[in-house]
């Protein structure tokens, strides 16, 4: 039987809030899926470290947090308020089904200009993908040569665990974090094999088809006591077995599906409509994109996984059960079209049919010409640093799902039975209040009556 227990942690230091270990030594970042998002993230970190560029979009690097009263004028940077790993301490590895090193993969992804890539080439060129756990049946529009062989899925999980230990040793990392930046897998529903560690391990040895490759990485990571963040809409860690492993091994989990372009806009706009009690009769969203992610999503199985993730957002924000007249009967459609000429530069159109006073209809059109991986990269960075913070926090490391990181996800994971918060501003308040709580600072409620005493 595999050993899931990781060694006990030492060296804690206290604050006014709860205990958080200092981020000593290097932090190893392990990335299954070294495509557009992963390479844009790593190239960006290196560019920032070299002083070539700034980490726009990253809350951990550029964000501030208000403490105390508005009159106190205390707004430190997030990274000065909580003890986060420094960018200089990050080291990287990854897995992919293609053999390209990160420099070649980034050049092929075509997100960043060659000039910038050449300035970070020594690091990117040195990161070569480990052999992946992959099965074409879970990503129909993809196939590649750099794939592990094993006698069953348990054997593959053991190989991934060996990769993780090897990386930790060779890089000298003191701690590790895994973040899934691999493709969207075909739609899978939770089933009996996902319900407990025992059932899952038996199913691994039996090559059960309900276990997708992403779950094998997640199982390996959590068994090694390493946090796992899920950037794709795949089920992966959103199943009871992973919740159990996460809590048992003090390895935080979060997911799923990075909230970047169109869904980010939705979770900004919809709370505004609800705040002003503007009704919704329909929201039609369509996208064209031409990167490999778009190609993968051209398969109906992978698209269904993405569609489920994108569709749930409005229902939860608008709460039709509480506001039947306003939101009881709206049509919500999402389309993604693979259109190669656009590459990573996606265009997302939204047609929004709303109504106001006495039911008079109005329309809003949003045309977001975005860059998918440019929006995703700072999210990857923040998730890496916050998951590492969580694993060093006495209060967070053993709770399993890190709901305070919902801010970054289209389909936030929550405790069973709890509905997710999708409103970006509630999510941000939740995140910042968690940080205040960890450091023993007063939570901010925005009541503000004390200013008028
Ligand atoms: N860019 C965004 O805005 C955004 C937003 C939300 C979610 N995502 C998700 O993030 C993921 C990455 O996006 P991307 O644009 O970098 O895609 P990409 O296709 O460029 O990269 C994904 C990489 O994962 C590899 N891969 C697939 N299965 C694998 C496996 N089992 N093991 C190892 N590697 C594997 C592929 O070969 C590919 O290189 C996708 O699932 C995407 O849906 C992206």
GROMACS .gro file of C-alpha atoms and ligand atoms in nm:
model
  497
    1UNK     CA    1   0.000   0.000   0.000
    2UNK     CA    2   0.148   0.342  -0.090
    3UNK     CA    3   0.264   0.570   0.187
    4UNK     CA    4   0.054   0.889   0.198
    5UNK     CA    5   0.200   1.041   0.510
    6UNK     CA    6   0.445   1.322   0.462
    7UNK     CA    7   0.711   1.410   0.721
    8UNK     CA    8   0.608   1.640   1.009
    9UNK     CA    9   0.687   2.009   0.969
   10UNK     CA   10   0.925   2.191   1.200
   11UNK     CA   11   1.014   2.555   1.263
   12UNK     CA   12   0.705   2.762   1.311
   13UNK     CA   13   0.690   3.122   1.414
   14UNK     CA   14   0.396   3.302   1.568
   15UNK     CA   15   0.219   3.621   1.476
   16UNK     CA   16  -0.076   3.791   1.639
   17UNK     CA   17  -0.291   3.576   1.418
   18UNK     CA   18  -0.226   3.210   1.350
   19UNK     CA   19   0.109   3.045   1.300
   20UNK     CA   20   0.273   3.069   0.960
   21UNK     CA   21   0.610   2.915   0.884
   22UNK     CA   22   0.863   3.146   0.723
   23UNK     CA   23   0.914   3.080   0.349
   24UNK     CA   24   1.270   2.956   0.387
   25UNK     CA   25   1.452   2.805   0.090
   26UNK     CA   26   1.336   2.745  -0.264
   27UNK     CA   27   0.981   2.676  -0.374
   28UNK     CA   28   0.952   2.411  -0.646
   29UNK     CA   29   0.669   2.470  -0.893
   30UNK     CA   30   0.554   2.155  -1.074
   31UNK     CA   31   0.336   2.201  -1.381
   32UNK     CA   32   0.156   1.921  -1.564
   33UNK     CA   33   0.097   2.073  -1.909
   34UNK     CA   34   0.372   2.299  -2.043
   35UNK     CA   35   0.171   2.483  -2.309
   36UNK     CA   36   0.072   2.845  -2.364
   37UNK     CA   37  -0.029   2.930  -2.006
   38UNK     CA   38   0.259   2.753  -1.833
   39UNK     CA   39   0.529   2.898  -2.058
   40UNK     CA   40   0.381   3.251  -2.040
   41UNK     CA   41   0.385   3.221  -1.662
   42UNK     CA   42   0.745   3.097  -1.631
   43UNK     CA   43   0.878   3.340  -1.894
   44UNK     CA   44   0.698   3.621  -1.712
   45UNK     CA   45   0.842   3.532  -1.372
   46UNK     CA   46   1.191   3.528  -1.520
   47UNK     CA   47   1.132   3.859  -1.702
   48UNK     CA   48   1.018   4.019  -1.376
   49UNK     CA   49   1.315   3.876  -1.189
   50UNK     CA   50   1.547   4.026  -1.451
   51UNK     CA   51   1.374   4.364  -1.429
   52UNK     CA   52   1.259   4.346  -1.792
   53UNK     CA   53   0.885   4.363  -1.718
   54UNK     CA   54   0.632   4.422  -1.442
   55UNK     CA   55   0.391   4.162  -1.295
   56UNK     CA   56   0.069   4.336  -1.398
   57UNK     CA   57  -0.242   4.140  -1.303
   58UNK     CA   58  -0.086   3.976  -0.999
   59UNK     CA   59  -0.246   4.050  -0.663
   60UNK     CA   60   0.045   3.900  -0.473
   61UNK     CA   61   0.297   4.125  -0.648
   62UNK     CA   62   0.111   4.453  -0.704
   63UNK     CA   63  -0.196   4.438  -0.478
   64UNK     CA   64  -0.238   4.622  -0.150
   65UNK     CA   65  -0.456   4.544   0.149
   66UNK     CA   66  -0.627   4.803   0.367
   67UNK     CA   67  -0.587   4.747   0.741
   68UNK     CA   68  -0.784   4.916   1.017
   69UNK     CA   69  -0.989   5.230   0.968
   70UNK     CA   70  -0.995   5.441   0.652
   71UNK     CA   71  -0.836   5.716   0.858
   72UNK     CA   72  -0.544   5.491   0.962
   73UNK     CA   73  -0.379   5.511   0.621
   74UNK     CA   74  -0.240   5.157   0.649
   75UNK     CA   75  -0.238   4.981   0.312
   76UNK     CA   76   0.069   4.761   0.283
   77UNK     CA   77   0.141   4.552  -0.022
   78UNK     CA   78  -0.004   4.201   0.006
   79UNK     CA   79   0.346   4.054  -0.028
   80UNK     CA   80   0.468   4.264   0.264
   81UNK     CA   81   0.168   4.178   0.481
   82UNK     CA   82   0.185   3.798   0.455
   83UNK     CA   83   0.508   3.598   0.429
   84UNK     CA   84   0.507   3.484   0.065
   85UNK     CA   85   0.787   3.309  -0.119
   86UNK     CA   86   0.992   3.554  -0.323
   87UNK     CA   87   1.001   3.526  -0.702
   88UNK     CA   88   1.375   3.470  -0.678
   89UNK     CA   89   1.312   3.149  -0.484
   90UNK     CA   90   1.092   2.984  -0.750
   91UNK     CA   91   1.227   2.683  -0.941
   92UNK     CA   92   1.029   2.494  -1.204
   93UNK     CA   93   0.961   2.157  -1.359
   94UNK     CA   94   0.678   2.012  -1.565
   95UNK     CA   95   0.535   1.730  -1.768
   96UNK     CA   96   0.409   1.732  -2.126
   97UNK     CA   97   0.325   1.486  -2.401
   98UNK     CA   98   0.546   1.687  -2.637
   99UNK     CA   99   0.925   1.688  -2.599
  100UNK     CA  100   0.977   2.062  -2.651
  101UNK     CA  101   1.161   2.249  -2.378
  102UNK     CA  102   0.984   2.556  -2.242
  103UNK     CA  103   1.160   2.795  -2.479
  104UNK     CA  104   1.051   2.598  -2.787
  105UNK     CA  105   0.702   2.544  -2.647
  106UNK     CA  106   0.666   2.916  -2.575
  107UNK     CA  107   0.787   3.004  -2.925
  108UNK     CA  108   0.531   2.765  -3.074
  109UNK     CA  109   0.251   2.898  -2.852
  110UNK     CA  110   0.323   3.240  -3.001
  111UNK     CA  111   0.199   3.441  -2.703
  112UNK     CA  112   0.517   3.632  -2.622
  113UNK     CA  113   0.741   3.813  -2.866
  114UNK     CA  114   1.062   3.643  -2.970
  115UNK     CA  115   1.269   3.933  -2.838
  116UNK     CA  116   1.137   3.885  -2.484
  117UNK     CA  117   1.167   3.506  -2.508
  118UNK     CA  118   1.530   3.533  -2.614
  119UNK     CA  119   1.608   3.735  -2.304
  120UNK     CA  120   1.476   3.459  -2.079
  121UNK     CA  121   1.601   3.171  -2.296
  122UNK     CA  122   1.865   3.033  -2.056
  123UNK     CA  123   1.597   2.945  -1.799
  124UNK     CA  124   1.321   2.843  -2.042
  125UNK     CA  125   1.553   2.632  -2.254
  126UNK     CA  126   1.671   2.445  -1.945
  127UNK     CA  127   1.321   2.325  -1.847
  128UNK     CA  128   1.252   2.003  -2.030
  129UNK     CA  129   0.925   1.818  -1.989
  130UNK     CA  130   0.916   1.496  -1.796
  131UNK     CA  131   0.724   1.214  -1.960
  132UNK     CA  132   0.351   1.268  -1.913
  133UNK     CA  133   0.074   1.047  -1.785
  134UNK     CA  134  -0.157   1.071  -2.083
  135UNK     CA  135  -0.435   0.884  -2.256
  136UNK     CA  136  -0.577   1.006  -2.584
  137UNK     CA  137  -0.924   0.890  -2.481
  138UNK     CA  138  -0.945   1.178  -2.232
  139UNK     CA  139  -0.829   1.449  -2.477
  140UNK     CA  140  -0.948   1.341  -2.820
  141UNK     CA  141  -0.784   1.615  -3.026
  142UNK     CA  142  -0.435   1.557  -2.889
  143UNK     CA  143  -0.160   1.299  -2.914
  144UNK     CA  144   0.213   1.310  -2.849
  145UNK     CA  145   0.521   1.094  -2.798
  146UNK     CA  146   0.648   1.193  -2.453
  147UNK     CA  147   0.429   0.958  -2.251
  148UNK     CA  148   0.499   0.723  -1.959
  149UNK     CA  149   0.436   0.353  -1.982
  150UNK     CA  150   0.329   0.149  -1.683
  151UNK     CA  151   0.159  -0.175  -1.590
  152UNK     CA  152  -0.144   0.010  -1.452
  153UNK     CA  153  -0.256   0.353  -1.332
  154UNK     CA  154  -0.111   0.293  -0.984
  155UNK     CA  155   0.225   0.227  -1.144
  156UNK     CA  156   0.194   0.557  -1.335
  157UNK     CA  157   0.108   0.740  -1.013
  158UNK     CA  158   0.420   0.591  -0.850
  159UNK     CA  159   0.629   0.717  -1.143
  160UNK     CA  160   0.491   1.069  -1.099
  161UNK     CA  161   0.566   1.053  -0.727
  162UNK     CA  162   0.923   0.949  -0.813
  163UNK     CA  163   0.947   1.249  -1.052
  164UNK     CA  164   0.838   1.478  -0.770
  165UNK     CA  165   1.096   1.343  -0.529
  166UNK     CA  166   1.362   1.360  -0.797
  167UNK     CA  167   1.278   1.725  -0.867
  168UNK     CA  168   1.282   1.814  -0.501
  169UNK     CA  169   1.624   1.661  -0.461
  170UNK     CA  170   1.783   1.790  -0.779
  171UNK     CA  171   1.648   2.144  -0.743
  172UNK     CA  172   1.711   2.168  -0.371
  173UNK     CA  173   1.354   2.291  -0.320
  174UNK     CA  174   1.241   2.313   0.042
  175UNK     CA  175   0.872   2.295  -0.054
  176UNK     CA  176   0.667   2.205  -0.362
  177UNK     CA  177   0.340   2.314  -0.523
  178UNK     CA  178   0.164   2.152  -0.822
  179UNK     CA  179  -0.054   2.351  -1.061
  180UNK     CA  180  -0.240   2.183  -1.347
  181UNK     CA  181  -0.196   2.381  -1.671
  182UNK     CA  182  -0.272   2.080  -1.892
  183UNK     CA  183  -0.552   2.041  -2.140
  184UNK     CA  184  -0.922   2.017  -2.068
  185UNK     CA  185  -1.016   1.652  -2.044
  186UNK     CA  186  -1.340   1.491  -2.148
  187UNK     CA  187  -1.642   1.529  -1.919
  188UNK     CA  188  -1.642   1.285  -1.626
  189UNK     CA  189  -1.898   1.263  -1.348
  190UNK     CA  190  -1.811   1.162  -0.992
  191UNK     CA  191  -1.866   0.790  -0.939
  192UNK     CA  192  -1.810   0.517  -0.680
  193UNK     CA  193  -1.433   0.496  -0.739
  194UNK     CA  194  -1.395   0.863  -0.645
  195UNK     CA  195  -1.559   0.829  -0.304
  196UNK     CA  196  -1.272   0.712  -0.082
  197UNK     CA  197  -0.897   0.655  -0.084
  198UNK     CA  198  -0.951   0.281  -0.062
  199UNK     CA  199  -1.187   0.266  -0.359
  200UNK     CA  200  -0.967   0.498  -0.562
  201UNK     CA  201  -0.649   0.297  -0.502
  202UNK     CA  202  -0.821  -0.024  -0.595
  203UNK     CA  203  -0.946   0.143  -0.913
  204UNK     CA  204  -0.593   0.266  -0.992
  205UNK     CA  205  -0.464  -0.089  -0.991
  206UNK     CA  206  -0.759  -0.196  -1.208
  207UNK     CA  207  -0.708   0.079  -1.466
  208UNK     CA  208  -1.059   0.207  -1.408
  209UNK     CA  209  -1.171   0.441  -1.686
  210UNK     CA  210  -1.322   0.686  -1.436
  211UNK     CA  211  -0.969   0.786  -1.340
  212UNK     CA  212  -0.841   1.052  -1.579
  213UNK     CA  213  -0.470   1.139  -1.613
  214UNK     CA  214  -0.514   1.467  -1.423
  215UNK     CA  215  -0.639   1.265  -1.124
  216UNK     CA  216  -0.323   1.056  -1.131
  217UNK     CA  217  -0.106   1.369  -1.097
  218UNK     CA  218  -0.335   1.497  -0.822
  219UNK     CA  219  -0.322   1.168  -0.633
  220UNK     CA  220   0.059   1.163  -0.664
  221UNK     CA  221   0.092   1.522  -0.550
  222UNK     CA  222  -0.139   1.494  -0.249
  223UNK     CA  223   0.018   1.163  -0.150
  224UNK     CA  224   0.351   1.346  -0.140
  225UNK     CA  225   0.192   1.614   0.079
  226UNK     CA  226   0.211   1.871  -0.201
  227UNK     CA  227  -0.071   2.123  -0.265
  228UNK     CA  228  -0.255   2.093  -0.597
  229UNK     CA  229  -0.430   2.375  -0.785
  230UNK     CA  230  -0.644   2.292  -1.087
  231UNK     CA  231  -0.644   2.544  -1.372
  232UNK     CA  232  -0.870   2.343  -1.602
  233UNK     CA  233  -1.239   2.258  -1.559
  234UNK     CA  234  -1.153   1.888  -1.516
  235UNK     CA  235  -1.300   1.704  -1.217
  236UNK     CA  236  -0.947   1.619  -1.089
  237UNK     CA  237  -0.947   1.726  -0.722
  238UNK     CA  238  -1.320   1.799  -0.694
  239UNK     CA  239  -1.398   1.449  -0.564
  240UNK     CA  240  -1.418   1.306  -0.211
  241UNK     CA  241  -1.101   1.097  -0.239
  242UNK     CA  242  -0.892   1.409  -0.306
  243UNK     CA  243  -1.061   1.605  -0.027
  244UNK     CA  244  -0.971   1.321   0.207
  245UNK     CA  245  -0.610   1.295   0.089
  246UNK     CA  246  -0.571   1.672   0.105
  247UNK     CA  247  -0.686   1.694   0.466
  248UNK     CA  248  -0.500   1.384   0.571
  249UNK     CA  249  -0.169   1.508   0.432
  250UNK     CA  250  -0.200   1.882   0.500
  251UNK     CA  251  -0.183   1.944   0.125
  252UNK     CA  252  -0.420   2.227   0.023
  253UNK     CA  253  -0.634   2.192  -0.290
  254UNK     CA  254  -0.823   2.444  -0.502
  255UNK     CA  255  -0.988   2.476  -0.840
  256UNK     CA  256  -1.129   2.477  -1.090
  257UNK     CA  257  -1.071   2.651  -1.424
  258UNK     CA  258  -0.882   2.980  -1.422
  259UNK     CA  259  -1.121   3.276  -1.437
  260UNK     CA  260  -0.972   3.487  -1.715
  261UNK     CA  261  -1.159   3.639  -2.012
  262UNK     CA  262  -1.530   3.617  -2.071
  263UNK     CA  263  -1.621   3.463  -1.735
  264UNK     CA  264  -1.420   3.728  -1.556
  265UNK     CA  265  -1.634   3.990  -1.732
  266UNK     CA  266  -1.950   3.800  -1.640
  267UNK     CA  267  -1.862   3.793  -1.273
  268UNK     CA  268  -1.791   4.166  -1.286
  269UNK     CA  269  -2.109   4.266  -1.472
  270UNK     CA  270  -2.371   4.029  -1.328
  271UNK     CA  271  -2.323   4.142  -0.965
  272UNK     CA  272  -2.378   4.499  -1.089
  273UNK     CA  273  -2.711   4.408  -1.253
  274UNK     CA  274  -2.824   4.231  -0.940
  275UNK     CA  275  -2.715   4.519  -0.718
  276UNK     CA  276  -2.939   4.756  -0.919
  277UNK     CA  277  -3.218   4.498  -0.966
  278UNK     CA  278  -3.194   4.505  -1.342
  279UNK     CA  279  -3.356   4.194  -1.490
  280UNK     CA  280  -3.198   3.954  -1.736
  281UNK     CA  281  -3.376   3.786  -2.025
  282UNK     CA  282  -3.073   3.645  -2.203
  283UNK     CA  283  -2.695   3.628  -2.218
  284UNK     CA  284  -2.534   3.494  -2.534
  285UNK     CA  285  -2.157   3.444  -2.523
  286UNK     CA  286  -1.947   3.338  -2.815
  287UNK     CA  287  -1.572   3.306  -2.856
  288UNK     CA  288  -1.322   3.256  -3.133
  289UNK     CA  289  -0.976   3.135  -3.047
  290UNK     CA  290  -0.701   2.961  -3.237
  291UNK     CA  291  -0.457   2.819  -2.987
  292UNK     CA  292  -0.413   2.455  -2.888
  293UNK     CA  293  -0.662   2.502  -2.606
  294UNK     CA  294  -0.916   2.603  -2.873
  295UNK     CA  295  -0.831   2.296  -3.077
  296UNK     CA  296  -0.879   2.069  -2.774
  297UNK     CA  297  -1.212   2.237  -2.696
  298UNK     CA  298  -1.329   2.168  -3.050
  299UNK     CA  299  -1.394   1.812  -2.930
  300UNK     CA  300  -1.747   1.782  -2.788
  301UNK     CA  301  -1.629   1.586  -2.478
  302UNK     CA  302  -1.374   1.849  -2.374
  303UNK     CA  303  -1.616   2.130  -2.464
  304UNK     CA  304  -1.882   1.985  -2.236
  305UNK     CA  305  -1.640   2.001  -1.941
  306UNK     CA  306  -1.569   2.368  -2.022
  307UNK     CA  307  -1.934   2.450  -2.089
  308UNK     CA  308  -2.047   2.318  -1.749
  309UNK     CA  309  -1.784   2.535  -1.585
  310UNK     CA  310  -1.883   2.849  -1.777
  311UNK     CA  311  -2.259   2.805  -1.742
  312UNK     CA  312  -2.286   2.774  -1.365
  313UNK     CA  313  -2.168   3.129  -1.300
  314UNK     CA  314  -2.484   3.330  -1.371
  315UNK     CA  315  -2.725   3.102  -1.184
  316UNK     CA  316  -2.520   3.136  -0.867
  317UNK     CA  317  -2.469   3.511  -0.888
  318UNK     CA  318  -2.824   3.604  -0.987
  319UNK     CA  319  -3.006   3.364  -0.752
  320UNK     CA  320  -3.327   3.315  -0.957
  321UNK     CA  321  -3.488   3.141  -0.658
  322UNK     CA  322  -3.470   3.468  -0.462
  323UNK     CA  323  -3.553   3.695  -0.759
  324UNK     CA  324  -3.794   3.501  -0.982
  325UNK     CA  325  -3.928   3.813  -1.159
  326UNK     CA  326  -3.581   3.932  -1.250
  327UNK     CA  327  -3.386   3.614  -1.314
  328UNK     CA  328  -3.637   3.330  -1.320
  329UNK     CA  329  -3.641   3.287  -1.695
  330UNK     CA  330  -3.321   3.385  -1.873
  331UNK     CA  331  -3.149   3.207  -2.161
  332UNK     CA  332  -2.775   3.153  -2.119
  333UNK     CA  333  -2.569   3.016  -2.406
  334UNK     CA  334  -2.193   2.978  -2.442
  335UNK     CA  335  -2.014   2.891  -2.765
  336UNK     CA  336  -1.644   2.839  -2.833
  337UNK     CA  337  -1.524   2.822  -3.191
  338UNK     CA  338  -1.178   2.708  -3.292
  339UNK     CA  339  -1.051   2.964  -3.542
  340UNK     CA  340  -0.675   2.922  -3.609
  341UNK     CA  341  -0.590   3.272  -3.744
  342UNK     CA  342  -0.642   3.429  -3.402
  343UNK     CA  343  -0.396   3.211  -3.210
  344UNK     CA  344  -0.396   3.295  -2.838
  345UNK     CA  345  -0.568   3.629  -2.903
  346UNK     CA  346  -0.923   3.532  -2.829
  347UNK     CA  347  -1.225   3.743  -2.912
  348UNK     CA  348  -1.522   3.700  -2.683
  349UNK     CA  349  -1.854   3.861  -2.767
  350UNK     CA  350  -2.139   3.893  -2.524
  351UNK     CA  351  -2.489   4.003  -2.612
  352UNK     CA  352  -2.678   4.078  -2.292
  353UNK     CA  353  -3.053   4.141  -2.293
  354UNK     CA  354  -3.155   4.317  -1.975
  355UNK     CA  355  -3.470   4.497  -1.863
  356UNK     CA  356  -3.542   4.780  -1.623
  357UNK     CA  357  -3.826   4.989  -1.474
  358UNK     CA  358  -4.167   4.855  -1.589
  359UNK     CA  359  -3.995   4.582  -1.792
  360UNK     CA  360  -3.849   4.804  -2.067
  361UNK     CA  361  -3.575   4.610  -2.251
  362UNK     CA  362  -3.217   4.724  -2.307
  363UNK     CA  363  -2.907   4.563  -2.456
  364UNK     CA  364  -2.541   4.560  -2.368
  365UNK     CA  365  -2.272   4.435  -2.607
  366UNK     CA  366  -1.927   4.344  -2.486
  367UNK     CA  367  -1.648   4.267  -2.729
  368UNK     CA  368  -1.339   4.160  -2.537
  369UNK     CA  369  -1.030   4.125  -2.753
  370UNK     CA  370  -0.819   3.954  -2.495
  371UNK     CA  371  -0.504   3.750  -2.468
  372UNK     CA  372  -0.586   3.430  -2.288
  373UNK     CA  373  -0.248   3.336  -2.152
  374UNK     CA  374  -0.161   3.696  -2.058
  375UNK     CA  375  -0.470   3.692  -1.836
  376UNK     CA  376  -0.396   3.345  -1.697
  377UNK     CA  377  -0.024   3.381  -1.613
  378UNK     CA  378  -0.060   3.614  -1.311
  379UNK     CA  379  -0.332   3.385  -1.177
  380UNK     CA  380  -0.090   3.093  -1.192
  381UNK     CA  381   0.168   3.296  -1.002
  382UNK     CA  382  -0.076   3.402  -0.730
  383UNK     CA  383  -0.208   3.049  -0.689
  384UNK     CA  384   0.143   2.909  -0.656
  385UNK     CA  385   0.234   3.163  -0.388
  386UNK     CA  386  -0.096   3.144  -0.198
  387UNK     CA  387  -0.103   2.763  -0.198
  388UNK     CA  388   0.248   2.769  -0.060
  389UNK     CA  389   0.133   3.017   0.205
  390UNK     CA  390  -0.157   2.783   0.287
  391UNK     CA  391   0.077   2.487   0.334
  392UNK     CA  392   0.285   2.693   0.577
  393UNK     CA  393  -0.020   2.813   0.769
  394UNK     CA  394  -0.121   2.608   1.073
  395UNK     CA  395  -0.481   2.714   1.020
  396UNK     CA  396  -0.514   2.650   0.646
  397UNK     CA  397  -0.296   2.351   0.570
  398UNK     CA  398  -0.531   2.087   0.709
  399UNK     CA  399  -0.867   2.218   0.586
  400UNK     CA  400  -0.852   2.072   0.235
  401UNK     CA  401  -1.034   2.302  -0.010
  402UNK     CA  402  -0.905   2.660  -0.003
  403UNK     CA  403  -1.229   2.839  -0.075
  404UNK     CA  404  -1.067   3.178  -0.013
  405UNK     CA  405  -0.895   3.130  -0.352
  406UNK     CA  406  -1.233   3.125  -0.536
  407UNK     CA  407  -1.133   3.466  -0.674
  408UNK     CA  408  -0.918   3.291  -0.933
  409UNK     CA  409  -1.163   3.028  -1.060
  410UNK     CA  410  -1.460   3.001  -1.293
  411UNK     CA  411  -1.601   2.712  -1.097
  412UNK     CA  412  -1.479   2.749  -0.739
  413UNK     CA  413  -1.458   2.437  -0.525
  414UNK     CA  414  -1.647   2.448  -0.197
  415UNK     CA  415  -1.726   2.214   0.091
  416UNK     CA  416  -1.994   1.962  -0.015
  417UNK     CA  417  -2.341   2.115  -0.006
  418UNK     CA  418  -2.219   2.475  -0.005
  419UNK     CA  419  -2.293   2.690  -0.309
  420UNK     CA  420  -1.991   2.870  -0.453
  421UNK     CA  421  -1.945   3.247  -0.443
  422UNK     CA  422  -1.894   3.369  -0.801
  423UNK     CA  423  -1.921   3.745  -0.750
  424UNK     CA  424  -1.566   3.874  -0.804
  425UNK     CA  425  -1.601   4.140  -0.536
  426UNK     CA  426  -1.728   3.899  -0.270
  427UNK     CA  427  -1.443   3.667  -0.368
  428UNK     CA  428  -1.189   3.946  -0.328
  429UNK     CA  429  -1.329   4.041   0.011
  430UNK     CA  430  -1.317   3.677   0.118
  431UNK     CA  431  -0.953   3.649   0.007
  432UNK     CA  432  -0.840   3.969   0.177
  433UNK     CA  433  -1.035   3.896   0.495
  434UNK     CA  434  -0.867   3.555   0.509
  435UNK     CA  435  -0.528   3.725   0.495
  436UNK     CA  436  -0.634   3.977   0.763
  437UNK     CA  437  -0.760   3.691   0.979
  438UNK     CA  438  -0.434   3.497   0.938
  439UNK     CA  439  -0.239   3.799   1.061
  440UNK     CA  440  -0.472   3.884   1.347
  441UNK     CA  441  -0.600   4.207   1.188
  442UNK     CA  442  -0.961   4.319   1.218
  443UNK     CA  443  -1.188   4.204   0.934
  444UNK     CA  444  -1.328   4.483   0.721
  445UNK     CA  445  -1.708   4.491   0.708
  446UNK     CA  446  -1.749   4.835   0.548
  447UNK     CA  447  -2.003   4.926   0.816
  448UNK     CA  448  -1.827   5.255   0.888
  449UNK     CA  449  -2.068   5.399   1.147
  450UNK     CA  450  -1.774   5.473   1.375
  451UNK     CA  451  -1.671   5.762   1.149
  452UNK     CA  452  -2.000   5.938   1.243
  453UNK     CA  453  -1.999   5.887   1.622
  454LIG     N1  454  -0.564   3.068  -2.091
  454LIG     C1  455  -0.674   3.085  -2.025
  454LIG     O1  456  -0.727   3.194  -2.019
  454LIG     C2  457  -0.736   2.971  -1.953
  454LIG     C3  458  -0.844   2.997  -1.871
  454LIG     C4  459  -0.903   2.892  -1.800
  454LIG     C5  460  -0.853   2.766  -1.812
  454LIG     N2  461  -0.751   2.741  -1.896
  454LIG     C6  462  -0.709   2.603  -1.906
  454LIG     O2  463  -0.570   2.594  -1.882
  454LIG     C7  464  -0.521   2.482  -1.954
  454LIG     C8  465  -0.397   2.524  -2.030
  454LIG     O3  466  -0.430   2.617  -2.132
  454LIG     P1  467  -0.326   2.648  -2.247
  454LIG     O4  468  -0.381   2.760  -2.326
  454LIG     O5  469  -0.190   2.658  -2.191
  454LIG     O6  470  -0.337   2.515  -2.335
  454LIG     P2  471  -0.223   2.447  -2.421
  454LIG     O7  472  -0.294   2.351  -2.510
  454LIG     O8  473  -0.132   2.548  -2.484
  454LIG     O9  474  -0.137   2.369  -2.312
  454LIG     C9  475  -0.180   2.254  -2.250
  454LIG    C10  476  -0.064   2.156  -2.252
  454LIG    O10  477  -0.101   2.044  -2.174
  454LIG    C11  478  -0.043   1.930  -2.234
  454LIG     N3  479  -0.111   1.813  -2.181
  454LIG    C12  480  -0.235   1.768  -2.206
  454LIG     N4  481  -0.261   1.658  -2.132
  454LIG    C13  482  -0.152   1.638  -2.055
  454LIG    C14  483  -0.118   1.541  -1.959
  454LIG     N5  484  -0.205   1.446  -1.926
  454LIG     N6  485   0.002   1.549  -1.898
  454LIG    C15  486   0.090   1.647  -1.932
  454LIG     N7  487   0.063   1.741  -2.025
  454LIG    C16  488  -0.055   1.736  -2.085
  454LIG    C17  489  -0.062   1.955  -2.382
  454LIG    O11  490   0.028   1.878  -2.458
  454LIG    C18  491  -0.032   2.104  -2.392
  454LIG    O12  492   0.104   2.131  -2.419
  454LIG    C19  493  -0.635   2.431  -2.042
  454LIG    O13  494  -0.700   2.324  -1.980
  454LIG    C20  495  -0.727   2.549  -2.045
  454LIG    O14  496  -0.862   2.512  -2.066
  454LIG    C21  497  -0.689   2.841  -1.965
   0.00000   0.00000   0.00000
